[in-house]
């Protein structure tokens, strides 16, 4: 069984990817300092797969500790690097925390890959590298924008670092640019469980329905979109997880890949905020308490992916609908509130 090192394996996308990897026959270990997650995610992974995953609770900014884990697992064939801080607003308030955490951890992991010849590398990037794209849907050739936040900049810089290292080493790499991951595993055993209050739309909607928040505020109803609200490409986390397995399989099959491949991971469909609310209400047969508010500064009006490249080359097809996403997210959130 080929072994994969997953950084950030206790986190939201990492835990779902552990499941997909195990179900595809990989052996996995996780490295996660639990700064934004709980080890209980691995109990959920066990419930789904029957496999106990070992987590190394170390900070990847600690080079010695990182090298030690890689040395112990130098038979690994690949790394999926999820570990990073991910909150845009927090990154604006604490830029150095973000640059230090996201860049130091990446350089340490890449150094460990080089040293122990773990030569297949998948990096979590984000559609935030495109900023306010002029042409929709966005394909991978869209020029990268000036980053709107230190967080987005860590993804732009991170992609560049990966490119530079691939250029001088035997490492082959794939960059996956996620659009808006949402939802939870259909089993109800894993989902998003951060250590801070989530700011993204789906947990805010489910949280409002569960009484955690008084109301859901729709920020801006006069945008030039079909119903005046912002449009995003929401993609189910299990679909995202499956793309990682496909990306890894592609890397493992190719003996020689000199270029770093880049893929957009989105459904290709833009969904507005009001449409998300409707999908939530329909899927869960309830009414959401929401209000229409003024625009927030800094919001991108509309962005959605051209996912043709991932479909063709990774043979990946996102399958889960927005309603299923809303149902799974609510089921998961209910479990965590009760
Ligand atoms: P998450 O916070 O749930 O998972 C990240 C995990 O990394 C956490 O469990 C955290 O404890 C761990 N971690 C962070 N810094 C670490 C360090 N220095 N050492 C060890 N562990 C560390 O986030 P997620 O939503 O699963 O995101 C995974 C990746 O995908 C991140 O790189 C994120 O930037 C990227 N991404 C996420 C989204 C999204 O909306 N969720 C969108 C685009 C890109």
CSV table of C-alpha atoms and ligand atoms in Angstrom, one decimal:
chain,number,residue,atom,x,y,z
A,1,UNK,CA,0.0,0.0,0.0
A,2,UNK,CA,1.4,3.4,-1.0
A,3,UNK,CA,1.8,5.7,1.9
A,4,UNK,CA,0.8,9.4,1.9
A,5,UNK,CA,1.7,12.0,4.4
A,6,UNK,CA,-1.2,14.4,4.9
A,7,UNK,CA,-0.5,17.7,6.7
A,8,UNK,CA,-3.6,19.2,8.3
A,9,UNK,CA,-5.2,15.8,8.3
A,10,UNK,CA,-7.5,16.7,11.3
A,11,UNK,CA,-8.8,19.8,9.6
A,12,UNK,CA,-11.9,20.1,7.4
A,13,UNK,CA,-10.7,19.2,4.0
A,14,UNK,CA,-7.8,17.1,5.3
A,15,UNK,CA,-10.1,14.7,7.3
A,16,UNK,CA,-12.4,14.2,4.2
A,17,UNK,CA,-9.3,13.5,2.1
A,18,UNK,CA,-8.0,10.9,4.6
A,19,UNK,CA,-11.3,9.1,4.0
A,20,UNK,CA,-11.0,9.3,0.2
A,21,UNK,CA,-7.4,8.1,0.3
A,22,UNK,CA,-8.1,5.2,2.6
A,23,UNK,CA,-11.1,4.2,0.5
A,24,UNK,CA,-8.8,4.3,-2.6
A,25,UNK,CA,-6.3,1.9,-0.9
A,26,UNK,CA,-3.7,4.3,0.4
A,27,UNK,CA,-2.0,4.1,3.8
A,28,UNK,CA,-2.0,7.5,5.5
A,29,UNK,CA,-0.5,9.4,8.4
A,30,UNK,CA,-1.4,12.9,9.5
A,31,UNK,CA,0.7,15.8,10.8
A,32,UNK,CA,-1.5,18.4,12.5
A,33,UNK,CA,-0.8,20.7,15.5
A,34,UNK,CA,-4.6,20.9,16.1
A,35,UNK,CA,-4.4,24.8,16.0
A,36,UNK,CA,-7.7,24.8,14.2
A,37,UNK,CA,-9.0,21.3,14.6
A,38,UNK,CA,-9.6,18.4,17.1
A,39,UNK,CA,-8.2,14.9,17.0
A,40,UNK,CA,-11.8,13.6,17.3
A,41,UNK,CA,-11.9,14.1,13.5
A,42,UNK,CA,-9.8,10.9,13.3
A,43,UNK,CA,-12.4,9.1,15.3
A,44,UNK,CA,-14.9,10.1,12.6
A,45,UNK,CA,-12.5,8.8,9.9
A,46,UNK,CA,-12.3,5.5,11.9
A,47,UNK,CA,-16.1,5.2,12.0
A,48,UNK,CA,-16.3,5.6,8.3
A,49,UNK,CA,-13.3,3.6,7.1
A,50,UNK,CA,-12.5,1.2,10.0
A,51,UNK,CA,-8.9,2.5,9.8
A,52,UNK,CA,-7.0,4.2,12.7
A,53,UNK,CA,-5.0,7.1,11.4
A,54,UNK,CA,-1.9,8.2,13.4
A,55,UNK,CA,-1.6,12.0,13.9
A,56,UNK,CA,1.7,13.7,14.8
A,57,UNK,CA,0.8,16.7,16.9
A,58,UNK,CA,3.7,18.9,15.8
A,59,UNK,CA,4.0,22.4,14.4
A,60,UNK,CA,5.3,22.2,10.9
A,61,UNK,CA,7.1,25.5,11.5
A,62,UNK,CA,9.4,23.4,13.6
A,63,UNK,CA,11.9,22.1,11.1
A,64,UNK,CA,13.5,19.5,13.3
A,65,UNK,CA,10.2,18.0,14.3
A,66,UNK,CA,9.0,17.9,10.7
A,67,UNK,CA,12.2,16.2,9.5
A,68,UNK,CA,11.9,13.6,12.2
A,69,UNK,CA,8.4,12.6,11.1
A,70,UNK,CA,9.4,12.4,7.5
A,71,UNK,CA,12.5,10.4,8.4
A,72,UNK,CA,10.2,7.9,10.2
A,73,UNK,CA,8.0,7.7,7.1
A,74,UNK,CA,10.6,8.0,4.4
A,75,UNK,CA,8.8,5.2,2.6
A,76,UNK,CA,6.0,7.6,1.8
A,77,UNK,CA,5.4,8.2,-1.9
A,78,UNK,CA,3.6,11.5,-1.6
A,79,UNK,CA,2.5,14.5,0.5
A,80,UNK,CA,-0.8,16.4,0.5
A,81,UNK,CA,-0.1,19.7,2.2
A,82,UNK,CA,-3.3,21.2,3.7
A,83,UNK,CA,-1.9,22.7,6.8
A,84,UNK,CA,-2.2,26.5,6.8
A,85,UNK,CA,-4.1,29.3,8.5
A,86,UNK,CA,-7.1,30.2,6.4
A,87,UNK,CA,-9.0,33.2,7.7
A,88,UNK,CA,-8.9,36.3,5.4
A,89,UNK,CA,-9.9,38.8,8.1
A,90,UNK,CA,-7.5,37.4,10.7
A,91,UNK,CA,-4.7,37.6,8.1
A,92,UNK,CA,-5.3,41.3,7.6
A,93,UNK,CA,-5.1,41.8,11.4
A,94,UNK,CA,-2.1,39.5,11.9
A,95,UNK,CA,-0.1,39.3,8.6
A,96,UNK,CA,3.1,38.1,10.2
A,97,UNK,CA,1.3,35.2,11.9
A,98,UNK,CA,0.0,34.2,8.4
A,99,UNK,CA,3.3,34.6,6.5
A,100,UNK,CA,5.2,32.8,9.3
A,101,UNK,CA,2.8,29.9,9.7
A,102,UNK,CA,1.9,29.3,6.0
A,103,UNK,CA,5.3,29.9,4.5
A,104,UNK,CA,7.6,28.4,7.1
A,105,UNK,CA,5.5,25.2,7.3
A,106,UNK,CA,5.5,24.9,3.5
A,107,UNK,CA,9.3,25.4,3.1
A,108,UNK,CA,9.9,22.9,6.0
A,109,UNK,CA,7.7,20.3,4.3
A,110,UNK,CA,9.3,20.8,0.9
A,111,UNK,CA,12.8,20.5,2.5
A,112,UNK,CA,11.7,17.3,4.2
A,113,UNK,CA,10.3,16.0,0.8
A,114,UNK,CA,13.7,16.8,-0.9
A,115,UNK,CA,15.7,15.3,1.9
A,116,UNK,CA,13.8,12.0,2.1
A,117,UNK,CA,12.9,11.9,-1.6
A,118,UNK,CA,9.1,12.0,-1.1
A,119,UNK,CA,8.7,13.2,-4.6
A,120,UNK,CA,5.0,13.7,-5.2
A,121,UNK,CA,3.5,16.9,-3.8
A,122,UNK,CA,0.0,18.3,-3.8
A,123,UNK,CA,-0.6,21.8,-2.6
A,124,UNK,CA,-3.8,23.4,-1.3
A,125,UNK,CA,-4.3,26.7,-3.1
A,126,UNK,CA,-7.3,28.9,-3.5
A,127,UNK,CA,-9.4,30.8,-6.1
A,128,UNK,CA,-8.5,33.8,-4.0
A,129,UNK,CA,-5.3,34.0,-6.2
A,130,UNK,CA,-7.5,35.2,-9.1
A,131,UNK,CA,-8.9,38.2,-7.1
A,132,UNK,CA,-11.7,40.0,-9.0
A,133,UNK,CA,-11.4,38.0,-12.3
A,134,UNK,CA,-12.4,40.0,-15.4
A,135,UNK,CA,-13.6,37.0,-17.4
A,136,UNK,CA,-16.0,34.3,-16.1
A,137,UNK,CA,-15.8,31.4,-15.7
A,138,UNK,CA,-12.2,31.5,-14.5
A,139,UNK,CA,-9.8,29.0,-16.1
A,140,UNK,CA,-6.3,28.2,-14.9
A,141,UNK,CA,-4.8,30.6,-17.5
A,142,UNK,CA,-6.5,33.6,-15.8
A,143,UNK,CA,-3.7,36.0,-14.7
A,144,UNK,CA,-3.1,36.0,-10.9
A,145,UNK,CA,-4.4,39.2,-9.3
A,146,UNK,CA,-2.7,41.4,-6.8
A,147,UNK,CA,-3.6,39.5,-3.6
A,148,UNK,CA,-6.4,41.1,-1.6
A,149,UNK,CA,-5.2,39.8,1.8
A,150,UNK,CA,-2.1,38.4,3.4
A,151,UNK,CA,-3.8,35.0,3.4
A,152,UNK,CA,-4.3,35.2,-0.4
A,153,UNK,CA,-0.7,36.3,-0.8
A,154,UNK,CA,0.5,33.2,1.1
A,155,UNK,CA,-1.2,31.1,-1.6
A,156,UNK,CA,0.4,33.1,-4.4
A,157,UNK,CA,3.8,33.0,-2.8
A,158,UNK,CA,3.2,29.3,-1.8
A,159,UNK,CA,2.5,28.4,-5.5
A,160,UNK,CA,5.7,30.2,-6.5
A,161,UNK,CA,7.8,28.4,-3.9
A,162,UNK,CA,6.5,25.1,-5.1
A,163,UNK,CA,7.3,26.0,-8.7
A,164,UNK,CA,10.8,27.0,-7.8
A,165,UNK,CA,11.5,23.9,-5.8
A,166,UNK,CA,10.1,21.6,-8.6
A,167,UNK,CA,12.5,23.4,-11.0
A,168,UNK,CA,15.6,22.3,-9.2
A,169,UNK,CA,14.6,18.9,-7.7
A,170,UNK,CA,13.0,15.6,-8.4
A,171,UNK,CA,9.7,16.7,-6.8
A,172,UNK,CA,6.6,16.7,-9.1
A,173,UNK,CA,3.8,18.9,-7.9
A,174,UNK,CA,0.1,19.7,-8.5
A,175,UNK,CA,-1.5,22.9,-7.3
A,176,UNK,CA,-5.2,22.6,-6.6
A,177,UNK,CA,-7.2,25.9,-6.5
A,178,UNK,CA,-10.3,25.3,-4.5
A,179,UNK,CA,-13.4,27.5,-5.0
A,180,UNK,CA,-15.8,27.4,-2.0
A,181,UNK,CA,-15.7,24.1,-0.2
A,182,UNK,CA,-18.8,23.4,1.9
A,183,UNK,CA,-20.9,20.6,3.3
A,184,UNK,CA,-20.0,17.6,5.4
A,185,UNK,CA,-19.4,13.8,4.8
A,186,UNK,CA,-22.7,12.0,4.0
A,187,UNK,CA,-22.1,9.7,7.0
A,188,UNK,CA,-22.4,12.6,9.4
A,189,UNK,CA,-19.2,11.5,11.1
A,190,UNK,CA,-16.9,14.3,9.9
A,191,UNK,CA,-17.4,17.9,8.9
A,192,UNK,CA,-16.2,21.4,9.5
A,193,UNK,CA,-15.3,21.9,13.2
A,194,UNK,CA,-12.9,24.9,13.6
A,195,UNK,CA,-11.7,26.3,16.9
A,196,UNK,CA,-13.0,29.7,16.0
A,197,UNK,CA,-16.4,31.0,14.9
A,198,UNK,CA,-16.7,30.4,11.2
A,199,UNK,CA,-17.3,33.4,8.9
A,200,UNK,CA,-18.2,31.5,5.7
A,201,UNK,CA,-21.7,31.4,4.4
A,202,UNK,CA,-22.7,27.8,4.9
A,203,UNK,CA,-21.9,27.5,8.6
A,204,UNK,CA,-23.4,30.9,9.2
A,205,UNK,CA,-26.6,29.7,7.6
A,206,UNK,CA,-26.7,26.4,9.5
A,207,UNK,CA,-25.7,28.2,12.7
A,208,UNK,CA,-28.5,30.7,12.3
A,209,UNK,CA,-31.1,27.9,11.8
A,210,UNK,CA,-29.7,26.3,15.0
A,211,UNK,CA,-30.0,29.5,17.0
A,212,UNK,CA,-26.3,30.1,17.4
A,213,UNK,CA,-26.7,33.4,15.6
A,214,UNK,CA,-29.7,35.6,15.7
A,215,UNK,CA,-30.0,36.2,12.0
A,216,UNK,CA,-28.2,35.7,8.7
A,217,UNK,CA,-27.2,38.9,7.0
A,218,UNK,CA,-27.1,39.0,3.2
A,219,UNK,CA,-24.4,41.5,2.6
A,220,UNK,CA,-25.3,43.5,-0.5
A,221,UNK,CA,-28.4,43.1,-2.7
A,222,UNK,CA,-27.5,45.6,-5.5
A,223,UNK,CA,-24.6,43.8,-7.2
A,224,UNK,CA,-24.8,43.4,-11.0
A,225,UNK,CA,-25.9,39.7,-10.7
A,226,UNK,CA,-29.2,38.0,-11.5
A,227,UNK,CA,-30.7,38.6,-8.0
A,228,UNK,CA,-28.3,41.4,-6.8
A,229,UNK,CA,-26.4,39.1,-4.4
A,230,UNK,CA,-22.8,37.8,-4.7
A,231,UNK,CA,-22.1,34.7,-6.7
A,232,UNK,CA,-19.7,31.9,-5.7
A,233,UNK,CA,-18.9,28.4,-6.8
A,234,UNK,CA,-19.8,26.1,-3.8
A,235,UNK,CA,-18.2,22.7,-4.1
A,236,UNK,CA,-18.9,19.8,-1.7
A,237,UNK,CA,-15.9,18.9,0.5
A,238,UNK,CA,-16.1,15.2,-0.5
A,239,UNK,CA,-15.9,16.1,-4.2
A,240,UNK,CA,-12.8,18.2,-3.3
A,241,UNK,CA,-11.4,15.3,-1.3
A,242,UNK,CA,-11.8,12.9,-4.3
A,243,UNK,CA,-9.9,15.3,-6.6
A,244,UNK,CA,-6.9,14.9,-4.3
A,245,UNK,CA,-6.8,11.2,-4.9
A,246,UNK,CA,-7.1,11.7,-8.6
A,247,UNK,CA,-4.3,14.3,-8.6
A,248,UNK,CA,-2.1,12.0,-6.6
A,249,UNK,CA,-2.8,9.1,-8.9
A,250,UNK,CA,-1.9,11.3,-11.9
A,251,UNK,CA,1.4,12.3,-10.3
A,252,UNK,CA,2.2,8.7,-9.3
A,253,UNK,CA,1.5,7.4,-12.9
A,254,UNK,CA,3.8,10.0,-14.6
A,255,UNK,CA,7.4,9.1,-14.4
A,256,UNK,CA,8.5,12.5,-15.6
A,257,UNK,CA,6.5,15.7,-15.1
A,258,UNK,CA,8.6,18.8,-15.3
A,259,UNK,CA,5.7,21.3,-15.3
A,260,UNK,CA,3.7,22.0,-12.1
A,261,UNK,CA,0.1,21.2,-13.0
A,262,UNK,CA,-2.6,23.6,-11.8
A,263,UNK,CA,-6.3,22.7,-11.5
A,264,UNK,CA,-9.4,24.6,-10.5
A,265,UNK,CA,-11.7,22.7,-8.2
A,266,UNK,CA,-15.2,24.0,-8.5
A,267,UNK,CA,-18.5,22.8,-9.9
A,268,UNK,CA,-18.5,25.4,-12.7
A,269,UNK,CA,-21.8,26.8,-11.5
A,270,UNK,CA,-22.2,30.1,-9.9
A,271,UNK,CA,-24.8,30.2,-7.0
A,272,UNK,CA,-26.0,33.5,-5.4
A,273,UNK,CA,-26.4,34.0,-1.7
A,274,UNK,CA,-30.2,34.1,-2.1
A,275,UNK,CA,-30.1,30.9,-4.0
A,276,UNK,CA,-28.0,29.3,-1.3
A,277,UNK,CA,-30.6,30.3,1.3
A,278,UNK,CA,-33.4,28.8,-0.9
A,279,UNK,CA,-31.4,25.6,-1.3
A,280,UNK,CA,-30.9,25.4,2.4
A,281,UNK,CA,-34.6,26.0,3.1
A,282,UNK,CA,-35.7,23.4,0.6
A,283,UNK,CA,-33.2,20.7,1.6
A,284,UNK,CA,-34.1,21.0,5.3
A,285,UNK,CA,-37.7,22.0,5.0
A,286,UNK,CA,-37.5,25.1,7.2
A,287,UNK,CA,-37.4,28.9,7.0
A,288,UNK,CA,-34.2,30.9,7.6
A,289,UNK,CA,-34.3,34.2,9.5
A,290,UNK,CA,-32.3,36.5,7.2
A,291,UNK,CA,-32.1,40.2,6.5
A,292,UNK,CA,-30.9,42.2,3.5
A,293,UNK,CA,-28.1,44.5,4.4
A,294,UNK,CA,-25.6,46.9,2.7
A,295,UNK,CA,-22.6,45.6,0.8
A,296,UNK,CA,-19.4,44.8,2.7
A,297,UNK,CA,-16.2,46.3,1.4
A,298,UNK,CA,-13.8,43.9,-0.4
A,299,UNK,CA,-16.3,41.3,-1.6
A,300,UNK,CA,-15.7,39.9,-5.0
A,301,UNK,CA,-19.0,40.3,-7.0
A,302,UNK,CA,-19.0,36.9,-8.8
A,303,UNK,CA,-16.5,34.1,-9.3
A,304,UNK,CA,-17.0,30.5,-10.6
A,305,UNK,CA,-14.7,28.0,-12.1
A,306,UNK,CA,-14.0,26.6,-15.5
A,307,UNK,CA,-13.3,23.1,-14.3
A,308,UNK,CA,-12.8,21.6,-17.8
A,309,UNK,CA,-9.1,20.9,-17.2
A,310,UNK,CA,-9.7,18.9,-13.9
A,311,UNK,CA,-12.5,17.0,-15.6
A,312,UNK,CA,-10.4,16.1,-18.6
A,313,UNK,CA,-7.0,15.4,-17.1
A,314,UNK,CA,-7.9,14.3,-13.6
A,315,UNK,CA,-11.0,12.5,-14.8
A,316,UNK,CA,-12.8,14.2,-11.9
A,317,UNK,CA,-16.5,15.0,-11.9
A,318,UNK,CA,-18.1,16.8,-8.9
A,319,UNK,CA,-21.3,15.0,-8.2
A,320,UNK,CA,-22.9,16.5,-5.1
A,321,UNK,CA,-25.6,19.1,-5.5
A,322,UNK,CA,-26.0,22.3,-3.6
A,323,UNK,CA,-29.1,21.0,-1.8
A,324,UNK,CA,-27.3,17.8,-0.7
A,325,UNK,CA,-24.5,20.1,0.5
A,326,UNK,CA,-26.9,22.1,2.5
A,327,UNK,CA,-28.5,19.0,4.0
A,328,UNK,CA,-25.2,17.4,5.0
A,329,UNK,CA,-23.9,20.7,6.5
A,330,UNK,CA,-27.0,21.1,8.6
A,331,UNK,CA,-27.0,17.5,9.8
A,332,UNK,CA,-23.4,17.9,10.8
A,333,UNK,CA,-23.9,21.2,12.6
A,334,UNK,CA,-27.0,19.8,14.4
A,335,UNK,CA,-24.9,17.0,15.8
A,336,UNK,CA,-22.3,19.4,17.1
A,337,UNK,CA,-24.7,21.7,18.8
A,338,UNK,CA,-26.7,19.1,20.6
B,1,LIG,P1,-8.6,23.7,8.4
B,1,LIG,O1,-8.2,24.9,9.3
B,1,LIG,O2,-9.8,23.0,8.8
B,1,LIG,O3,-7.4,22.7,8.3
B,1,LIG,C1,-6.0,23.1,8.3
B,1,LIG,C2,-5.4,22.2,9.4
B,1,LIG,O4,-4.0,22.6,9.4
B,1,LIG,C3,-5.9,22.5,10.8
B,1,LIG,O5,-6.3,21.2,11.3
B,1,LIG,C4,-4.8,23.1,11.6
B,1,LIG,O6,-4.8,22.6,12.9
B,1,LIG,C5,-3.5,22.6,10.8
B,1,LIG,N1,-2.4,23.5,10.8
B,1,LIG,C6,-2.3,24.8,10.6
B,1,LIG,N2,-1.1,25.3,10.7
B,1,LIG,C7,-0.3,24.2,11.1
B,1,LIG,C8,1.1,24.1,11.4
B,1,LIG,N3,1.9,25.1,11.4
B,1,LIG,N4,1.5,22.8,11.8
B,1,LIG,C9,0.7,21.8,11.8
B,1,LIG,N5,-0.6,21.9,11.5
B,1,LIG,C10,-1.1,23.1,11.2
B,1,LIG,O7,-8.7,24.3,6.9
B,1,LIG,P2,-9.3,23.6,5.7
B,1,LIG,O8,-10.6,24.3,5.3
B,1,LIG,O9,-9.3,22.2,5.8
B,1,LIG,O10,-8.3,24.1,4.6
B,1,LIG,C11,-7.2,23.2,4.2
B,1,LIG,C12,-6.3,24.0,3.2
B,1,LIG,O11,-7.1,24.4,2.1
B,1,LIG,C13,-5.7,25.2,3.7
B,1,LIG,O12,-4.4,25.3,3.1
B,1,LIG,C14,-6.6,26.3,3.2
B,1,LIG,O13,-5.9,27.5,3.0
B,1,LIG,C15,-7.0,25.8,1.8
B,1,LIG,N6,-8.3,26.3,1.3
B,1,LIG,C16,-9.4,26.2,2.1
B,1,LIG,C17,-10.6,26.7,1.6
B,1,LIG,C18,-11.8,26.7,2.5
B,1,LIG,O14,-12.8,27.4,2.2
B,1,LIG,N7,-11.9,25.8,3.4
B,1,LIG,C19,-10.6,27.4,0.4
B,1,LIG,C20,-9.5,27.5,-0.4
B,1,LIG,C21,-8.3,26.9,0.1
